PDB file of N, CA and C in Angstrom:
ATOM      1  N   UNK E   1       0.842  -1.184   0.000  1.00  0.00           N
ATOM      2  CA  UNK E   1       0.000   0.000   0.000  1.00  0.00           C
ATOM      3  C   UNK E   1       0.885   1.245   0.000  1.00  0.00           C
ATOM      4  N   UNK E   2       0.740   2.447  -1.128  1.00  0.00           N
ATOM      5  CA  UNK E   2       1.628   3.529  -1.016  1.00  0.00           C
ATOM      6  C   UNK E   2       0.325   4.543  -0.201  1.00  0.00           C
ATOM      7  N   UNK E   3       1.461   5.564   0.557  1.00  0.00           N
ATOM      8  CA  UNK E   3       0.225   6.777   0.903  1.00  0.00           C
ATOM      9  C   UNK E   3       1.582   7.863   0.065  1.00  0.00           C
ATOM     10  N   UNK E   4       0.519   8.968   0.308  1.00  0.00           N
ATOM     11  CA  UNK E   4       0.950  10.464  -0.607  1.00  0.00           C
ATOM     12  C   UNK E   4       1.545  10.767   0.806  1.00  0.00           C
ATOM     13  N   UNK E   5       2.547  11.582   0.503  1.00  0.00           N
ATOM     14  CA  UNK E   5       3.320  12.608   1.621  1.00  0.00           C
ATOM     15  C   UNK E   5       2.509  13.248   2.691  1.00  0.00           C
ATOM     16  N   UNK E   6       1.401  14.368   1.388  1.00  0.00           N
ATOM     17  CA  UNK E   6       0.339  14.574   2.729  1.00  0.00           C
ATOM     18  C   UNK E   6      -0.190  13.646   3.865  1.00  0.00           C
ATOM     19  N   UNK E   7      -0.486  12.235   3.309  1.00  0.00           N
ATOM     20  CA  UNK E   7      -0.962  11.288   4.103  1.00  0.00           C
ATOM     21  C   UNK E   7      -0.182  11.019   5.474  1.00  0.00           C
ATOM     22  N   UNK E   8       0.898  10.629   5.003  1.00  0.00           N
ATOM     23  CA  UNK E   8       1.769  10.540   6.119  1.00  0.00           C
ATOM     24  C   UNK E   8       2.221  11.938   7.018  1.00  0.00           C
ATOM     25  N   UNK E   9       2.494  12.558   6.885  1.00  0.00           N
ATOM     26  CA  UNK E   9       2.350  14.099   7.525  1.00  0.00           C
ATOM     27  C   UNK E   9       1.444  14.211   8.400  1.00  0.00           C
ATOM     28  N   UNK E  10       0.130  13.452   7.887  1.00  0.00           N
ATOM     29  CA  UNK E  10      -1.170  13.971   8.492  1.00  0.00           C
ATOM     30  C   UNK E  10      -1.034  12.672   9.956  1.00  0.00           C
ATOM     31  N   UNK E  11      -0.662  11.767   9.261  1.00  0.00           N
ATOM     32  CA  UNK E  11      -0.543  10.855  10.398  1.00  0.00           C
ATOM     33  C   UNK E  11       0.742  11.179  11.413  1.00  0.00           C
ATOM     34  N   UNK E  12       1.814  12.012  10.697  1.00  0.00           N
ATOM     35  CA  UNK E  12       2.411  11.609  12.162  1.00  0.00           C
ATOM     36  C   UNK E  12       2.184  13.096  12.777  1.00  0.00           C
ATOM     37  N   UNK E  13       1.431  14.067  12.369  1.00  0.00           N
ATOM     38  CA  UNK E  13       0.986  15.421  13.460  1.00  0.00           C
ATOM     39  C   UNK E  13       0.519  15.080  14.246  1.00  0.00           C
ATOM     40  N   UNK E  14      -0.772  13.760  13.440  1.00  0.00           N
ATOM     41  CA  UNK E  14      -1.728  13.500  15.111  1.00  0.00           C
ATOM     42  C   UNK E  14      -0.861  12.677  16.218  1.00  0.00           C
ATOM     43  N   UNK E  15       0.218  12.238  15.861  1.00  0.00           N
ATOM     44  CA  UNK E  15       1.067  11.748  16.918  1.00  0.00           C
ATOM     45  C   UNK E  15       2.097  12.876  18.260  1.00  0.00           C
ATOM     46  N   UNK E  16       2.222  12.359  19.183  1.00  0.00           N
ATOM     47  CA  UNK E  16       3.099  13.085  20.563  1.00  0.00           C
ATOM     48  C   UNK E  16       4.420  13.343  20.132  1.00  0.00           C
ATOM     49  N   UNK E  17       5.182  14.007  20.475  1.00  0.00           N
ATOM     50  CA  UNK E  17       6.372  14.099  20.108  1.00  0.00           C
ATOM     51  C   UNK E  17       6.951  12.926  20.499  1.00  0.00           C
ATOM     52  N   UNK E  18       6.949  12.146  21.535  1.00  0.00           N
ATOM     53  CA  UNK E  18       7.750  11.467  21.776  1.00  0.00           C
ATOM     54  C   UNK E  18       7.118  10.180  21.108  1.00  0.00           C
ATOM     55  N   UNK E  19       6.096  10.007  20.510  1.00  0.00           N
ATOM     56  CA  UNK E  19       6.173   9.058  19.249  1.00  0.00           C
ATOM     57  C   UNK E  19       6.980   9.257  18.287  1.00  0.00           C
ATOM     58  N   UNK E  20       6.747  10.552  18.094  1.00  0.00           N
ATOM     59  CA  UNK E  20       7.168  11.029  16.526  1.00  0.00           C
ATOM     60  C   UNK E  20       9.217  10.654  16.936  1.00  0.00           C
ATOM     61  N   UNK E  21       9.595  10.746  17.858  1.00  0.00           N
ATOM     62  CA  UNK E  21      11.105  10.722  18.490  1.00  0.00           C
ATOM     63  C   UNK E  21      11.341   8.767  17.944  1.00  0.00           C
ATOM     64  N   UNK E  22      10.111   8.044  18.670  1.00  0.00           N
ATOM     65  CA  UNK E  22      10.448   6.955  18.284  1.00  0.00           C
ATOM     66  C   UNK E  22      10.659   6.401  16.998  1.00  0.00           C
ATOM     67  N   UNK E  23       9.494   6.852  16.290  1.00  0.00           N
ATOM     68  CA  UNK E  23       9.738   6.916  14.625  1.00  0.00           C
ATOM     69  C   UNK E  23      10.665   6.916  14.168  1.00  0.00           C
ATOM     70  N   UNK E  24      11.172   8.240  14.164  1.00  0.00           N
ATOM     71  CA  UNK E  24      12.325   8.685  13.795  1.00  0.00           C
ATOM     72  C   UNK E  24      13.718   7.693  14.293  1.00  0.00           C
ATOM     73  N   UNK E  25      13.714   7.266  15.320  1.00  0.00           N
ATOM     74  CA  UNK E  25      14.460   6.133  15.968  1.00  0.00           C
ATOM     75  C   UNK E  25      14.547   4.858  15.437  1.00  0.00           C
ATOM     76  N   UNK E  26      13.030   4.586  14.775  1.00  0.00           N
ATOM     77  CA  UNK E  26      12.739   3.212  14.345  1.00  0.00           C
ATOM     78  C   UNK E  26      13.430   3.119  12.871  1.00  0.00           C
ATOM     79  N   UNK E  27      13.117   4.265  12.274  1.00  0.00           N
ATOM     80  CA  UNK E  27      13.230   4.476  10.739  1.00  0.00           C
ATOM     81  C   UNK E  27      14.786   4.518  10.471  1.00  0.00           C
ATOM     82  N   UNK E  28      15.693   4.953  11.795  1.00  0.00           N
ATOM     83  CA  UNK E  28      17.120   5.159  11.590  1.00  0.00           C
ATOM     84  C   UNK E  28      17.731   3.780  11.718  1.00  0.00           C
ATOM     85  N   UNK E  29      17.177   2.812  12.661  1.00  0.00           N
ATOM     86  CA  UNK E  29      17.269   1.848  12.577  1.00  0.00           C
ATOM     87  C   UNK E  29      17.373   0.719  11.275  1.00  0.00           C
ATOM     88  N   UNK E  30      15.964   1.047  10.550  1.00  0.00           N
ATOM     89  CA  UNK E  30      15.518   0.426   9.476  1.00  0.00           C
ATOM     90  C   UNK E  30      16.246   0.350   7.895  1.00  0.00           C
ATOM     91  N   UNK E  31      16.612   2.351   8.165  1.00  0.00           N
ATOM     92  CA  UNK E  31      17.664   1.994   7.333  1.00  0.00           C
ATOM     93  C   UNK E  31      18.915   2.455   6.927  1.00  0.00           C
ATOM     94  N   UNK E  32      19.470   2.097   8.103  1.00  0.00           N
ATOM     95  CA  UNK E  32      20.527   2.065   8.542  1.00  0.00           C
ATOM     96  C   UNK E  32      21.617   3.598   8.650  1.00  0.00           C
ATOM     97  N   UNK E  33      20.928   4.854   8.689  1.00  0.00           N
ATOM     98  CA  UNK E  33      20.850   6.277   8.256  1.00  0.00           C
ATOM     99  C   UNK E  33      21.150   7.271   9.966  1.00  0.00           C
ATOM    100  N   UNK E  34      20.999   8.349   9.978  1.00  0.00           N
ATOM    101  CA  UNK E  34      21.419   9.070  11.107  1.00  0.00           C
ATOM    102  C   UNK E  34      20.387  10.499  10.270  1.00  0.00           C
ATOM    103  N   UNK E  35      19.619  10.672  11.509  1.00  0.00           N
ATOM    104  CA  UNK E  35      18.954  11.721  11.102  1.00  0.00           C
ATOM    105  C   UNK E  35      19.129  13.011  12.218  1.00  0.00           C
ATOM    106  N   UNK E  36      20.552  12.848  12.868  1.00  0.00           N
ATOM    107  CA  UNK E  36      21.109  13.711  13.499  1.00  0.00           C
ATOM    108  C   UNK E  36      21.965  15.024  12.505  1.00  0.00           C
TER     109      UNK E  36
END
């Protein structure tokens, strides 16, 4: 399943920051990147 940019945007506003921290954590993980 693809979503549009907006889509995802929209989903992670309605999220806490400290979701949005994990995300970002998970995704650096995933692939293999530094978003420092």
């Amino acid at each position: 399943m693809s979503f549009t940019n907006e889509q995802i945007i929209d989903a992670i506003s309605s999220k806490s920051l400290v979701e949005v921290m994990e995300l970002v954590k998970a995704m650096e993980e995933k692939f293999g990147v530094s978003a420092a």
